[in-house]
């Protein structure tokens, strides 16, 4: 089992998001930045989960395990999640918070 | 009264006095010029079907195409009342292309009462096809070909999307054909009414195709978009019309907008409604225009 940091994430509180959805994919418009973002299924779930409460990676992974029947955590998946969180933060959609 | 009904002598008089005022789609243009030799005849020929507007009417764009320099080295400049010049000076004999580009500039920088997309717009059986494309994608060539095979032509350069209902307003300006596409359309539709060829412009050789009279007479009938097709001309490629995911089409469409970035949430909501109402495709085509039209006809007839 990979070691997970305790860093917590939440929705960037300065965002005002508007959603458009087609199947598993979403396009999100941030009315504050004026930017439009594409989110795949996991990205969209992450942003929605972090809208409700702040989560660390372990808690986020627990949510994914409940959401996806075929979810298996390995190093590749963990890297994917880390990259995704970094990307969402770079886009200004989520932010790291102190534990 | 239409521009074609105006004698050349009267066109010249209006150009150099109060301005030649005509309607195209939702915009009225008042054109002033002191270029009175060949230019009035070009306007008369290419803009023949546009309705004239009364002299004292409101005009959206007051544009001036005026000589600059001396008798030995005269050039033209394009300017808009109370505004900066969008281009540098250009040769006298390229007045028409620069007028068209200048009018594009007027619309793209001012008409924010619409969501503006860089797209061709055509209609078949009451359903509208949007062809958003970057320059060089073969959009104008496809527009010209479809118009000559029974599609109603609404626009070549701008899809003007109305905010309240995402209907697209017709803006049937002359279709600007460039380089090889000029000969391609002459061969495809020998009856096409075209203006002169202008070699050595910044976009190569340019010639303008006159829209059909019916397109202009139906300028008050907006289109309802049913298909969004992103065309791409590729020499010698085989024909490929492929559905794309709507999220991909959404993002792609925003890159073809002149003012999406300025419109905020209203732009996002309009694009959302457009995409919801449409099937979205990419369309790669090679040299065979007849085959390309057949494929898009099949799409319109529900055979794809």
Short mmCIF file of N, CA and C in Angstrom, two decimals, chain A residues 18-20 22 25 27-29 36 38, chain B residues 245 247 251 260 264-265 268 272 275-276:
data_model
loop_
_atom_site.label_atom_id
_atom_site.label_comp_id
_atom_site.label_asym_id
_atom_site.label_seq_id
_atom_site.Cartn_x
_atom_site.Cartn_y
_atom_site.Cartn_z
N UNK A 18 -19.79 26.72 -12.89
CA UNK A 18 -21.01 26.35 -13.61
C UNK A 18 -20.67 25.12 -14.44
N UNK A 19 -21.57 24.16 -14.41
CA UNK A 19 -21.25 22.85 -14.98
C UNK A 19 -22.08 22.59 -16.23
N UNK A 20 -21.40 21.94 -17.19
CA UNK A 20 -22.10 21.35 -18.34
C UNK A 20 -21.62 19.91 -18.44
N UNK A 22 -21.85 15.92 -20.22
CA UNK A 22 -22.29 15.01 -21.28
C UNK A 22 -21.69 13.64 -20.96
N UNK A 25 -18.20 13.09 -19.06
CA UNK A 25 -17.30 14.25 -19.18
C UNK A 25 -18.02 15.55 -18.87
N UNK A 27 -17.68 19.99 -18.76
CA UNK A 27 -17.00 21.26 -19.01
C UNK A 27 -17.45 22.20 -17.91
N UNK A 28 -16.49 22.83 -17.29
CA UNK A 28 -16.78 23.68 -16.14
C UNK A 28 -16.34 25.11 -16.45
N UNK A 29 -17.20 26.04 -16.14
CA UNK A 29 -16.87 27.45 -16.33
C UNK A 29 -16.73 28.11 -14.96
N UNK A 36 -12.62 28.33 -18.92
CA UNK A 36 -13.42 27.13 -19.16
C UNK A 36 -12.50 25.92 -19.07
N UNK A 38 -12.04 21.54 -19.12
CA UNK A 38 -12.55 20.20 -19.38
C UNK A 38 -12.20 19.30 -18.20
N UNK B 245 -16.97 13.51 -29.41
CA UNK B 245 -17.63 13.72 -28.12
C UNK B 245 -18.01 15.18 -27.97
N UNK B 247 -18.12 17.06 -25.36
CA UNK B 247 -17.23 17.88 -24.52
C UNK B 247 -16.06 18.39 -25.35
N UNK B 251 -15.21 22.46 -26.25
CA UNK B 251 -13.95 23.20 -26.08
C UNK B 251 -13.43 23.71 -27.42
N UNK B 260 -15.93 34.83 -27.09
CA UNK B 260 -16.32 33.96 -25.97
C UNK B 260 -15.67 34.43 -24.67
N UNK B 264 -18.19 35.93 -20.68
CA UNK B 264 -18.41 35.35 -19.36
C UNK B 264 -19.43 34.22 -19.40
N UNK B 265 -20.25 34.18 -18.37
CA UNK B 265 -21.21 33.09 -18.20
C UNK B 265 -22.18 33.00 -19.37
N UNK B 268 -20.67 30.89 -22.03
CA UNK B 268 -20.67 29.47 -21.63
C UNK B 268 -22.06 28.87 -21.80
N UNK B 272 -23.19 25.96 -24.37
CA UNK B 272 -23.84 24.76 -23.80
C UNK B 272 -25.12 24.43 -24.56
N UNK B 275 -24.38 23.19 -28.17
CA UNK B 275 -23.84 21.82 -28.21
C UNK B 275 -24.95 20.81 -27.86
N UNK B 276 -25.79 21.15 -26.87
CA UNK B 276 -26.88 20.25 -26.50
C UNK B 276 -27.80 19.96 -27.68
#
